[in-house]
Coordinates of C-alpha atoms in Angstrom, one line a residue:
Chain V
G1 CA 5.1 -12.9 8.8
S2 CA 8.1 -12.5 11.0
G3 CA 9.3 -9.2 12.4
M4 CA 10.5 -8.4 8.9
D5 CA 6.9 -8.0 7.5
C6 CA 6.1 -5.1 9.8
A7 CA 8.2 -2.0 9.7
V8 CA 9.3 -0.7 13.1
I9 CA 10.9 2.6 12.5
P10 CA 12.3 4.9 15.1
L11 CA 11.2 8.5 14.2
K12 CA 14.4 10.4 13.9
R13 CA 12.7 13.8 14.3
H14 CA 10.5 12.7 17.2
K15 CA 12.7 10.8 19.5
D16 CA 10.1 9.2 21.8
Y17 CA 8.1 7.6 19.0
L18 CA 8.3 4.7 16.6
L19 CA 6.3 4.2 13.4
I20 CA 4.8 0.7 12.9
Q21 CA 3.6 0.0 9.4
T22 CA 2.4 -3.1 7.5
V23 CA 1.1 -3.7 4.0
D24 CA -0.6 -6.8 2.9
F25 CA -2.3 -8.0 -0.2
F26 CA -4.1 -11.2 -1.0
Y27 CA -6.3 -12.8 -3.6
P28 CA -9.9 -13.7 -3.0
M29 CA -10.2 -17.4 -2.1
V30 CA -13.6 -17.3 -0.5
N31 CA -17.1 -17.3 -2.1
D32 CA -18.6 -14.8 0.2
P33 CA -17.4 -11.2 -0.3
E34 CA -18.4 -9.9 3.1
L35 CA -16.4 -12.7 4.7
L36 CA -13.5 -12.0 2.5
G37 CA -13.5 -8.4 3.8
R38 CA -13.4 -9.6 7.4
I39 CA -10.6 -12.0 6.7
A40 CA -8.7 -9.3 4.8
L41 CA -8.9 -7.0 7.9
A42 CA -7.6 -9.8 10.2
N43 CA -4.8 -10.4 7.8
V44 CA -3.7 -6.8 7.5
L45 CA -3.7 -6.1 11.2
S46 CA -2.0 -9.3 12.1
D47 CA 1.6 -8.2 11.4
V48 CA 1.1 -5.3 13.8
Y49 CA -0.4 -7.5 16.5
A50 CA 2.7 -9.7 16.2
V51 CA 4.8 -6.9 17.7
G52 CA 2.3 -6.4 20.5
V53 CA 0.7 -3.2 19.1
T54 CA -3.1 -3.0 19.4
Q55 CA -3.8 0.6 18.5
F56 CA -3.9 2.0 15.0
D57 CA -3.7 5.6 13.9
T58 CA -4.9 4.8 10.4
V59 CA -6.1 1.7 8.5
E60 CA -6.3 1.8 4.8
M61 CA -8.1 -0.7 2.6
I62 CA -6.9 -1.2 -1.0
V63 CA -9.2 -2.9 -3.4
S64 CA -8.6 -3.5 -7.1
T65 CA -11.7 -4.6 -8.9
S66 CA -11.3 -7.2 -11.6
T67 CA -11.7 -5.9 -15.1
S68 CA -13.6 -9.1 -15.8
F69 CA -16.4 -8.1 -13.4
S70 CA -19.6 -6.5 -14.8
E71 CA -20.4 -3.1 -13.4
K72 CA -23.1 -4.6 -11.2
E73 CA -20.7 -7.3 -9.9
R74 CA -18.2 -4.6 -9.2
D75 CA -20.6 -2.5 -7.2
V76 CA -22.2 -5.3 -5.3
V77 CA -19.2 -7.5 -4.7
I78 CA -16.7 -4.8 -3.9
G79 CA -19.3 -3.1 -1.8
L80 CA -19.7 -6.2 0.3
V81 CA -16.0 -6.7 0.7
M82 CA -15.6 -3.1 2.0
K83 CA -18.5 -3.6 4.3
G84 CA -17.0 -6.7 5.8
F85 CA -13.7 -5.0 6.3
Q86 CA -15.3 -1.9 7.8
N87 CA -17.8 -3.7 10.0
S88 CA -15.1 -6.0 11.5
L89 CA -12.9 -2.9 12.2
K90 CA -15.8 -1.3 14.1
A91 CA -16.9 -4.4 15.9
N92 CA -13.4 -4.9 17.2
G93 CA -13.1 -1.7 19.1
Y94 CA -11.8 0.5 16.3
R95 CA -14.9 2.6 15.8
N96 CA -12.8 5.8 15.9
T97 CA -9.8 4.6 13.9
P98 CA -9.7 6.5 10.6
L99 CA -10.4 4.1 7.7
I100 CA -9.4 5.1 4.2
I101 CA -10.8 3.0 1.4
R102 CA -8.9 3.2 -1.9
Q103 CA -10.1 1.6 -5.0
L104 CA -7.5 0.9 -7.7
K105 CA -9.0 0.6 -11.2
I106 CA -6.1 -0.9 -12.9
N107 CA -6.1 -4.6 -12.5
P108 CA -7.4 -7.7 -14.4
W109 CA -7.6 -9.6 -11.1
C110 CA -9.4 -8.8 -7.9
I111 CA -6.9 -8.0 -5.2
I112 CA -7.7 -7.1 -1.6
G113 CA -5.2 -5.5 0.7
G114 CA -4.5 -2.9 3.2
I115 CA -2.1 -0.8 5.2
A116 CA -2.1 -0.4 9.0
T117 CA -0.1 2.3 10.6
S118 CA 0.5 3.1 14.3
V119 CA 2.7 5.7 15.9
C120 CA 3.9 4.2 19.2
R121 CA 6.0 4.6 22.2
S122 CA 8.6 1.9 22.7
E123 CA 6.8 0.3 25.6
E124 CA 3.9 -0.6 23.3
I125 CA 6.2 -2.8 21.2
I126 CA 7.4 -6.3 21.8
L127 CA 10.4 -6.7 19.5
P128 CA 10.7 -10.1 17.9
S129 CA 14.2 -10.8 19.2
N130 CA 14.1 -11.8 22.9
A131 CA 13.2 -15.5 22.9
Q132 CA 14.8 -17.3 25.9
P133 CA 15.8 -21.0 26.3
G134 CA 13.0 -22.5 28.5
D135 CA 10.3 -20.5 26.8
V136 CA 7.1 -22.2 25.8
L137 CA 5.8 -21.8 22.3
V138 CA 2.1 -20.9 22.1
L139 CA 0.0 -20.8 19.0
T140 CA -3.3 -18.8 19.1
K141 CA -5.2 -20.4 16.2
P142 CA -5.4 -23.9 14.8
L143 CA -3.9 -24.6 11.4
G144 CA -5.7 -25.6 8.2
G145 CA -8.1 -22.6 7.7
Q146 CA -7.1 -22.3 4.0
M147 CA -7.7 -26.0 3.3
A148 CA -11.1 -25.8 5.1
M149 CA -12.0 -22.9 2.8
D150 CA -10.8 -24.8 -0.2
A151 CA -12.9 -27.9 0.7
H152 CA -16.0 -25.7 0.9
L153 CA -15.3 -24.2 -2.6
W154 CA -14.8 -27.7 -4.0
Q155 CA -18.2 -28.6 -2.5
L156 CA -19.9 -25.6 -4.0
N157 CA -18.4 -26.3 -7.4
Q158 CA -18.9 -30.1 -7.2
T159 CA -15.3 -30.7 -8.2
E160 CA -13.4 -34.0 -8.5
K161 CA -11.7 -33.2 -5.2
Y162 CA -15.1 -32.9 -3.6
K163 CA -16.0 -36.3 -4.8
K164 CA -12.8 -37.7 -3.2
L165 CA -13.8 -36.1 0.1
L166 CA -17.3 -37.7 -0.1
S167 CA -15.7 -41.2 0.1
E168 CA -15.1 -40.7 3.8
C169 CA -16.8 -37.4 4.7
S170 CA -20.3 -35.9 4.6
D171 CA -21.5 -32.6 3.3
D172 CA -22.1 -31.6 6.9
D173 CA -18.5 -32.4 7.8
I174 CA -17.3 -30.0 5.1
K175 CA -19.7 -27.4 6.2
E176 CA -18.8 -27.7 9.9
T177 CA -15.1 -27.5 9.0
F178 CA -15.7 -24.4 6.9
E179 CA -17.5 -22.8 9.8
I180 CA -14.7 -23.4 12.2
A181 CA -12.3 -21.9 9.7
V182 CA -14.5 -18.8 9.2
K183 CA -14.6 -18.3 13.0
S184 CA -10.8 -18.6 13.2
M185 CA -9.8 -16.6 10.1
T186 CA -12.0 -13.7 10.8
Y187 CA -10.8 -13.5 14.4
L188 CA -8.4 -10.7 15.0
N189 CA -5.2 -11.4 16.8
K190 CA -5.9 -8.5 19.1
N191 CA -6.6 -10.4 22.3
A192 CA -3.5 -12.4 21.7
A193 CA -1.4 -9.2 21.4
L194 CA -3.0 -7.7 24.5
L195 CA -2.2 -10.9 26.5
M196 CA 1.4 -10.8 25.2
H197 CA 1.9 -7.7 27.3
K198 CA 0.1 -9.1 30.3
Y199 CA 2.2 -12.2 30.4
Q200 CA 5.5 -10.6 29.3
A201 CA 5.9 -12.5 26.1
H202 CA 9.4 -12.5 24.7
C203 CA 8.5 -12.3 21.0
A204 CA 6.0 -13.4 18.4
T205 CA 5.2 -13.8 14.7
D206 CA 2.0 -14.4 12.8
I207 CA 1.4 -17.4 10.7
T208 CA 0.6 -16.9 7.1
G209 CA 2.1 -17.9 3.7
F210 CA 5.2 -19.7 4.9
G211 CA 3.3 -22.1 7.2
L212 CA 3.9 -22.7 10.9
L213 CA 7.4 -24.1 10.5
G214 CA 8.5 -21.5 8.0
H215 CA 7.5 -18.7 10.2
A216 CA 8.9 -20.4 13.3
N217 CA 12.2 -20.6 11.5
N218 CA 12.0 -17.0 10.5
L219 CA 11.4 -16.0 14.0
A220 CA 14.2 -18.2 15.3
Q221 CA 16.6 -16.5 12.9
F222 CA 15.6 -13.2 14.3
Q223 CA 16.6 -13.9 17.9
K224 CA 19.6 -12.3 19.7
E225 CA 20.4 -15.6 21.3
K226 CA 20.9 -18.8 19.3
V227 CA 17.8 -20.8 20.0
L228 CA 16.0 -24.0 18.8
F229 CA 12.2 -23.9 18.5
Q230 CA 11.0 -27.5 19.0
I231 CA 7.4 -28.1 17.9
N232 CA 5.8 -31.2 19.3
K233 CA 2.1 -30.6 18.7
L234 CA 0.1 -29.5 15.6
P235 CA -3.4 -28.3 16.3
I236 CA -5.4 -28.6 13.1
I237 CA -9.0 -27.7 12.5
K238 CA -11.3 -30.7 12.8
N239 CA -11.5 -32.8 9.6
V240 CA -8.7 -30.9 7.8
L241 CA -6.0 -33.5 8.2
K242 CA -8.5 -36.1 6.8
F243 CA -9.5 -33.8 3.9
S244 CA -5.8 -33.3 3.0
T245 CA -5.1 -37.0 3.1
L246 CA -8.1 -37.7 0.8
V247 CA -6.9 -35.3 -1.8
G248 CA -3.3 -36.2 -1.5
Q249 CA -2.1 -33.0 0.1
S250 CA -1.3 -34.2 3.6
T251 CA 2.5 -34.0 3.4
K252 CA 2.5 -30.2 4.0
F253 CA 0.2 -30.6 7.0
R254 CA 2.3 -33.4 8.5
S255 CA 5.4 -31.4 8.1
G256 CA 4.0 -28.2 9.6
R257 CA 4.3 -26.4 6.2
S258 CA 0.7 -25.9 5.2
V259 CA 0.0 -22.4 3.8
E260 CA -2.1 -20.4 6.2
T261 CA -4.2 -17.2 5.6
S262 CA -5.0 -15.1 8.6
G263 CA -3.3 -17.5 11.0
G264 CA -2.7 -17.0 14.7
L265 CA 0.3 -15.7 16.5
L266 CA 3.2 -18.0 17.5
I267 CA 4.4 -16.6 20.8
C268 CA 7.4 -17.3 23.0
L269 CA 6.3 -17.1 26.6
P270 CA 8.1 -17.6 29.9
A271 CA 7.3 -21.2 30.9
D272 CA 5.4 -20.2 34.1
A273 CA 3.1 -17.9 32.1
A274 CA 2.0 -20.3 29.3
D275 CA -0.8 -22.1 31.2
K276 CA -2.2 -18.8 32.5
F277 CA -1.9 -17.2 29.0
C278 CA -3.9 -20.0 27.4
R279 CA -6.6 -20.0 30.1
D280 CA -6.9 -16.2 30.0
F281 CA -7.0 -16.3 26.1
E282 CA -9.9 -18.6 26.1
E283 CA -11.7 -16.4 28.6
A284 CA -10.8 -13.2 26.8
T285 CA -12.3 -14.6 23.6
N286 CA -15.4 -15.7 25.4
G287 CA -14.6 -19.3 24.7
E288 CA -14.7 -18.6 21.0
Q289 CA -11.0 -19.3 20.4
K290 CA -8.4 -21.5 21.8
S291 CA -4.6 -21.3 22.1
F292 CA -2.2 -24.2 22.2
Q293 CA 1.2 -25.0 23.8
I294 CA 2.9 -26.5 20.9
G295 CA 6.6 -26.7 21.8
H296 CA 9.5 -25.1 23.6
V297 CA 12.7 -23.1 23.1
T298 CA 16.1 -24.5 23.9
A299 CA 19.6 -23.1 23.6
A300 CA 21.4 -24.2 20.4
N301 CA 24.5 -23.6 18.3
E302 CA 22.4 -22.5 15.3
S303 CA 19.0 -20.9 15.4
D304 CA 16.4 -23.2 13.8
A305 CA 12.9 -24.5 14.1
V306 CA 12.1 -28.2 14.0
L307 CA 9.2 -30.6 14.2
C308 CA 9.7 -33.4 16.8
E309 CA 9.6 -36.9 15.3
D310 CA 6.6 -38.0 17.4
V311 CA 4.7 -34.8 16.8
E312 CA 1.1 -35.1 18.1
F313 CA -1.9 -33.9 15.9
I314 CA -4.7 -32.3 17.8
E315 CA -8.1 -32.0 16.2
V316 CA -9.7 -28.6 17.0
S317 CA -13.3 -27.6 17.1
L318 CA -14.2 -24.0 18.0
Chain I
G1 CA -4.4 14.3 -6.4
S2 CA -6.2 16.8 -4.3
G3 CA -6.0 16.9 -0.5
M4 CA -8.1 13.7 -0.5
D5 CA -5.3 11.6 -1.9
C6 CA -3.1 12.2 1.0
A7 CA -4.3 11.2 4.4
V8 CA -3.6 13.9 7.1
I9 CA -4.6 12.3 10.3
P10 CA -4.3 13.9 13.8
L11 CA -2.8 11.3 16.1
K12 CA -5.3 11.1 18.9
R13 CA -2.9 9.5 21.3
H14 CA -0.1 12.0 20.5
K15 CA -1.7 15.4 20.4
D16 CA 1.1 17.4 18.9
Y17 CA 1.5 15.2 15.8
L18 CA -0.2 14.4 12.6
L19 CA 0.3 11.4 10.4
I20 CA 0.7 12.1 6.6
Q21 CA 0.3 9.1 4.4
T22 CA -0.1 8.5 0.7
V23 CA -0.3 5.4 -1.5
D24 CA 0.1 5.4 -5.2
F25 CA 0.2 2.7 -7.9
F26 CA 0.8 2.9 -11.6
Y27 CA 1.5 0.8 -14.6
P28 CA 4.7 0.9 -16.5
M29 CA 4.4 3.2 -19.6
V30 CA 8.1 3.8 -20.2
N31 CA 10.6 1.6 -22.0
D32 CA 13.4 2.2 -19.6
P33 CA 13.0 0.5 -16.2
E34 CA 15.5 2.7 -14.3
L35 CA 13.6 5.8 -15.5
L36 CA 10.3 4.1 -14.5
G37 CA 11.6 3.8 -11.0
R38 CA 12.5 7.4 -10.8
I39 CA 9.1 8.5 -12.1
A40 CA 7.4 6.2 -9.7
L41 CA 9.3 7.8 -6.8
A42 CA 8.3 11.3 -7.9
N43 CA 4.7 10.1 -8.3
V44 CA 4.5 8.6 -4.8
L45 CA 6.0 11.5 -2.9
S46 CA 4.0 14.1 -4.8
D47 CA 0.8 13.9 -2.8
V48 CA 2.8 14.6 0.4
Y49 CA 4.6 17.6 -1.2
A50 CA 1.2 18.9 -2.1
V51 CA 0.5 19.5 1.6
G52 CA 3.9 21.2 2.1
V53 CA 5.6 18.2 3.8
T54 CA 9.1 17.5 2.7
Q55 CA 10.4 15.0 5.3
F56 CA 9.5 11.4 5.3
D57 CA 9.8 8.8 8.1
T58 CA 9.5 5.9 5.8
V59 CA 9.1 5.3 2.1
E60 CA 8.0 1.9 0.9
M61 CA 8.2 0.7 -2.7
I62 CA 5.7 -1.9 -3.9
V63 CA 6.5 -3.9 -7.0
S64 CA 4.6 -6.7 -8.6
T65 CA 6.4 -8.5 -11.2
S66 CA 4.4 -9.7 -14.2
T67 CA 3.9 -13.4 -14.4
S68 CA 4.6 -13.1 -18.1
F69 CA 8.3 -12.1 -17.4
S70 CA 11.0 -14.7 -17.7
E71 CA 13.0 -15.2 -14.5
K72 CA 15.9 -13.2 -16.1
E73 CA 13.6 -10.3 -17.2
R74 CA 12.2 -10.3 -13.7
D75 CA 15.6 -10.0 -12.0
V76 CA 17.0 -7.5 -14.5
V77 CA 14.0 -5.3 -15.1
I78 CA 12.7 -5.2 -11.6
G79 CA 16.2 -4.7 -10.3
L80 CA 16.5 -1.6 -12.5
V81 CA 13.2 -0.2 -11.4
M82 CA 14.2 -0.6 -7.8
K83 CA 17.5 1.0 -8.5
G84 CA 15.9 4.0 -10.2
F85 CA 13.5 4.5 -7.3
Q86 CA 16.2 4.1 -4.7
N87 CA 18.9 6.2 -6.4
S88 CA 16.4 9.1 -6.9
L89 CA 15.5 8.9 -3.2
K90 CA 19.1 9.2 -2.2
A91 CA 20.0 11.9 -4.8
N92 CA 17.2 14.1 -3.5
G93 CA 18.4 14.4 0.1
Y94 CA 16.7 11.3 1.5
R95 CA 19.8 9.2 2.1
N96 CA 18.8 8.4 5.7
T97 CA 15.1 7.8 5.0
P98 CA 14.3 4.1 5.6
L99 CA 13.2 2.6 2.3
I100 CA 11.4 -0.7 2.4
I101 CA 11.1 -2.6 -0.9
R102 CA 8.2 -5.1 -1.0
Q103 CA 7.8 -7.4 -4.0
L104 CA 4.4 -8.9 -4.5
K105 CA 4.4 -12.1 -6.4
I106 CA 0.8 -12.3 -7.3
N107 CA 0.1 -10.3 -10.4
P108 CA -0.2 -11.0 -14.1
W109 CA 0.7 -7.4 -14.8
C110 CA 3.6 -5.4 -13.7
I111 CA 2.6 -2.7 -11.2
I112 CA 4.8 -0.2 -9.5
G113 CA 3.7 1.7 -6.5
G114 CA 4.6 3.0 -3.1
I115 CA 3.7 4.4 0.3
A116 CA 5.2 7.5 1.8
T117 CA 4.6 8.3 5.5
S118 CA 5.5 11.3 7.6
V119 CA 4.8 12.1 11.2
C120 CA 4.6 15.9 11.4
R121 CA 3.9 18.8 13.6
S122 CA 1.0 21.0 12.3
E123 CA 3.3 23.8 11.2
E124 CA 4.9 21.5 8.6
I125 CA 1.5 21.1 6.8
I126 CA -0.2 23.5 4.4
L127 CA -3.8 22.3 4.4
P128 CA -5.5 22.4 1.0
S129 CA -8.3 24.6 2.1
N130 CA -7.2 28.2 2.4
A131 CA -7.3 29.7 -1.1
Q132 CA -8.1 33.5 -1.1
P133 CA -9.8 35.6 -3.7
G134 CA -6.9 37.5 -5.4
D135 CA -4.5 34.6 -5.2
V136 CA -2.4 33.7 -8.2
L137 CA -2.4 30.1 -9.5
V138 CA 1.1 28.8 -10.1
L139 CA 1.9 25.5 -11.9
T140 CA 5.4 24.0 -11.3
K141 CA 5.7 21.6 -14.3
P142 CA 4.5 21.9 -17.9
L143 CA 1.7 19.6 -19.1
G144 CA 2.0 16.8 -21.6
G145 CA 4.6 14.5 -20.1
Q146 CA 2.6 11.4 -20.7
M147 CA 1.9 12.2 -24.3
A148 CA 5.7 12.9 -24.8
M149 CA 6.4 9.5 -23.4
D150 CA 3.8 7.9 -25.6
A151 CA 5.2 9.5 -28.7
H152 CA 8.6 8.1 -27.9
L153 CA 7.1 4.6 -27.5
W154 CA 5.3 4.9 -30.8
Q155 CA 8.6 5.9 -32.3
L156 CA 10.4 2.9 -30.8
N157 CA 7.7 0.5 -32.0
Q158 CA 7.2 2.2 -35.4
T159 CA 3.5 2.4 -35.0
E160 CA 0.8 4.0 -37.2
K161 CA 0.7 6.9 -34.9
Y162 CA 4.4 7.4 -35.3
K163 CA 3.9 7.6 -39.0
K164 CA 1.3 10.3 -38.5
L165 CA 3.8 12.3 -36.4
L166 CA 6.4 12.0 -39.2
S167 CA 4.2 14.0 -41.5
E168 CA 5.1 17.2 -39.6
C169 CA 7.8 16.2 -37.1
S170 CA 11.3 14.7 -37.2
D171 CA 12.7 11.8 -35.2
D172 CA 14.8 14.5 -33.4
D173 CA 11.7 16.4 -32.4
I174 CA 10.2 13.3 -30.8
K175 CA 13.5 12.6 -29.0
E176 CA 13.9 16.1 -27.7
T177 CA 10.3 16.2 -26.5
F178 CA 10.8 12.9 -24.7
E179 CA 13.9 14.3 -23.0
I180 CA 12.1 17.3 -21.7
A181 CA 9.4 15.0 -20.4
V182 CA 11.9 12.8 -18.6
K183 CA 13.5 15.8 -17.0
S184 CA 10.1 17.0 -15.8
M185 CA 8.5 13.7 -14.7
T186 CA 11.5 12.5 -12.7
Y187 CA 11.8 15.8 -11.0
L188 CA 10.5 15.7 -7.4
N189 CA 8.0 18.4 -6.3
K190 CA 10.2 18.9 -3.2
N191 CA 11.5 22.4 -4.1
A192 CA 8.0 23.5 -4.9
A193 CA 6.9 22.3 -1.5
L194 CA 9.7 24.0 0.3
L195 CA 9.0 27.3 -1.5
M196 CA 5.3 27.0 -0.6
H197 CA 6.3 27.6 3.0
K198 CA 8.7 30.4 2.1
Y199 CA 6.0 32.3 0.2
Q200 CA 3.2 31.3 2.5
A201 CA 1.2 29.5 -0.1
H202 CA -2.5 29.1 0.8
C203 CA -3.0 25.6 -0.6
A204 CA -1.9 23.2 -3.4
T205 CA -2.6 20.0 -5.2
D206 CA -0.6 17.8 -7.5
I207 CA -1.6 17.1 -11.1
T208 CA -2.0 13.5 -12.2
G209 CA -4.8 11.4 -13.6
F210 CA -7.6 13.9 -13.6
G211 CA -5.7 16.4 -15.6
L212 CA -5.1 20.1 -14.7
L213 CA -8.7 21.2 -14.8
G214 CA -9.9 18.1 -12.9
H215 CA -7.5 18.6 -10.1
A216 CA -8.0 22.4 -10.1
N217 CA -11.7 21.7 -9.7
N218 CA -11.1 19.2 -6.9
L219 CA -9.0 21.7 -5.1
A220 CA -11.6 24.4 -5.5
Q221 CA -14.2 22.2 -4.0
F222 CA -12.0 21.7 -1.0
Q223 CA -11.8 25.4 -0.1
K224 CA -13.4 26.9 3.0
E225 CA -14.4 30.0 1.0
K226 CA -16.3 29.7 -2.3
V227 CA -13.8 30.4 -5.0
L228 CA -13.5 30.3 -8.8
F229 CA -10.1 29.2 -10.2
Q230 CA -9.7 30.9 -13.6
I231 CA -7.0 29.4 -15.8
N232 CA -5.8 31.5 -18.7
K233 CA -2.5 29.9 -19.6
L234 CA -1.6 26.3 -20.4
P235 CA 2.1 25.6 -20.4
I236 CA 2.7 22.5 -22.5
I237 CA 5.9 20.6 -23.3
K238 CA 7.4 21.6 -26.6
N239 CA 5.8 19.8 -29.6
V240 CA 3.2 18.0 -27.5
L241 CA 0.3 20.0 -28.7
K242 CA 1.4 19.4 -32.3
F243 CA 1.8 15.7 -31.6
S244 CA -1.7 15.5 -30.0
T245 CA -3.2 17.3 -33.0
L246 CA -1.5 14.9 -35.5
V247 CA -2.9 11.8 -33.8
G248 CA -6.3 13.4 -33.2
Q249 CA -6.0 13.7 -29.4
S250 CA -5.7 17.4 -29.0
T251 CA -9.2 18.0 -27.5
K252 CA -8.1 16.9 -24.0
F253 CA -5.0 19.3 -24.2
R254 CA -7.1 22.2 -25.4
S255 CA -9.6 21.7 -22.6
G256 CA -6.9 21.3 -19.9
R257 CA -7.9 17.7 -19.3
S258 CA -4.9 15.7 -20.5
V259 CA -4.0 12.9 -18.2
E260 CA -0.7 13.6 -16.5
T261 CA 1.7 11.3 -14.7
S262 CA 4.1 12.8 -12.1
G263 CA 2.8 16.3 -12.9
G264 CA 3.7 19.5 -11.0
L265 CA 2.0 21.2 -8.1
L266 CA -0.8 23.7 -8.7
I267 CA -0.4 26.3 -5.9
C268 CA -2.5 29.2 -4.7
L269 CA -0.1 32.0 -3.8
P270 CA -0.7 35.5 -2.5
A271 CA -0.5 37.8 -5.6
D272 CA 2.5 39.7 -4.4
A273 CA 4.5 36.4 -3.9
A274 CA 3.9 34.8 -7.3
D275 CA 6.6 36.5 -9.2
K276 CA 9.2 35.9 -6.5
F277 CA 8.1 32.3 -6.1
C278 CA 8.6 31.6 -9.8
R279 CA 12.0 33.3 -9.9
D280 CA 13.1 31.5 -6.7
F281 CA 11.8 28.2 -8.1
E282 CA 13.9 28.5 -11.3
E283 CA 16.9 29.3 -9.1
A284 CA 16.3 26.5 -6.6
T285 CA 16.1 24.0 -9.4
N286 CA 19.3 25.4 -10.9
G287 CA 17.4 26.5 -14.0
E288 CA 16.4 22.9 -14.7
Q289 CA 12.7 23.5 -14.1
K290 CA 10.3 26.4 -14.6
S291 CA 7.0 27.4 -13.0
F292 CA 4.2 29.3 -14.6
Q293 CA 1.5 31.8 -13.5
I294 CA -1.5 30.2 -15.1
G295 CA -4.5 32.0 -13.6
H296 CA -6.0 33.5 -10.5
V297 CA -8.6 33.0 -7.8
T298 CA -11.8 35.1 -7.5
A299 CA -14.7 35.0 -5.1
A300 CA -17.7 33.1 -6.4
N301 CA -21.1 31.7 -5.5
E302 CA -20.1 28.2 -6.3
S303 CA -16.6 26.8 -6.1
D304 CA -15.4 25.8 -9.6
A305 CA -12.4 25.8 -11.9
V306 CA -12.7 27.0 -15.5
L307 CA -10.5 27.6 -18.5
C308 CA -10.7 31.2 -19.9
E309 CA -12.0 31.3 -23.5
D310 CA -8.9 33.0 -24.8
V311 CA -6.6 30.6 -23.0
E312 CA -3.0 31.0 -24.1
F313 CA -0.8 28.0 -24.9
I314 CA 2.9 28.3 -23.9
E315 CA 5.4 25.9 -25.4
V316 CA 7.9 24.9 -22.8
S317 CA 11.5 23.6 -23.3
L318 CA 13.5 22.7 -20.2

């Protein structure tokens, strides 16, 4: 979300500190519970990374089991979700961060969510309001993760949509696309946040439910100066645009409005830093992730985010 | 809940501070949405009051509308719930506390919850682990609020249980009982927390879903010394014990295990402070609330909480 999704609250009683807090919930949309836990973590932390904060004082996981689960399902499935969440936290350098797991027992549907809290000094925070005309827009994950996951579910359940995909794609295509999406959606935006400081990023937001253009527009509205975010490239996970065309859902992709889960950061960087940021990002992620210069910032009478008419689609493998 | 429900986390990066955080969710069980909002607030803040903290750096309200609501119901009902939550926060001295309201749009059932966060110095916190043999147990709200609410709902819906109540009670009895419960359940445990400091309470917990004896037992387990919590009085809202008998649900009340929503604090106080605490509490609440000396703490081989055999039931009007 935009800066609005993450509370940044000056502590009145402790002048030098600010409280950063985010809450996120989402529904399972993956077949593999351990994977679901890892995506949930990436999702919860993402709003905090978007303001450049990379240290947490506490992370809380909130799980509501579905009342339709059997006791065994409940224990096994929820256990695996927790394990994925917890292991990913540890593996990403947060071994000493207190993790509280809270199970709600009140819901007919399975919901996974969490809270991340950080008490910071102001220099740790990059407020989402300082975009400058001339900035370059960098996106740190390709789009289409959710659609790649969906295609994999269609494949598992042998649905009508799966049959449509088969007219032009193979089972291996679907599997490969799914694996790229897994890599991307479980990846924490931590390195992106760290490099925001190194390259003096002016602001950022993370890409989730409103799609790239929706979040870009939110971020634009948040700026002190009136700015236009012009987007001229859409990096999309390999095969996803083709899948979306085959099932008649490509309009959202072509207009930059596809719903994303655990998307990357959209960052406004000084123009001379953008190349270096992207190179450094690929290096910092050991070549496992890529970032993309997808547009630029100009002065404007009204803040807005637009897609250029001749927008270029980039197919991304990871 | 016990000390476990409220996270008390030393901030590694800011040595003098601790982070206090609690999350709470519950289902609507009241007919009046504004009232529901006020009870929800009392419920959310209660875990923090239980550790003696009375100042908040941020309060977040989480509401998930039911998908079965019409758009109008959604706007009106949820609006009133928010209003109740917000107004109660303001009316209780938290006019300047940042309140974030977050609406989830993903749930078939209506859920109300919240998060309360406070960054504190250690002297603000009364850890739930220092009960001493000789302490007196004080409870700051009578039991039975949930049953009083239920009886009122049965009355409104003219259910079979309502007809059972009518065999020995009048409509006015049900209404009066409901009003006592409303007064109690919407009352914040703030004054109780403030007086815990004044009278150097040794520890406390708040009474919710596990019932008085369940929470007393949790608190006992939490103590550094092995202690027995002996409970010899059960203060119960007027008529509630009678209601519960008429509908065949009195066992839980007689055994101290009735489920409570937005219950009071159970506090371990030095014996010579208990009388003064109770007098001061009634004064601080302008006579609107009462507290009760319900038992005492003795040394033991195993920590436990028990009901005395000749436990006395006290009928409480407010």
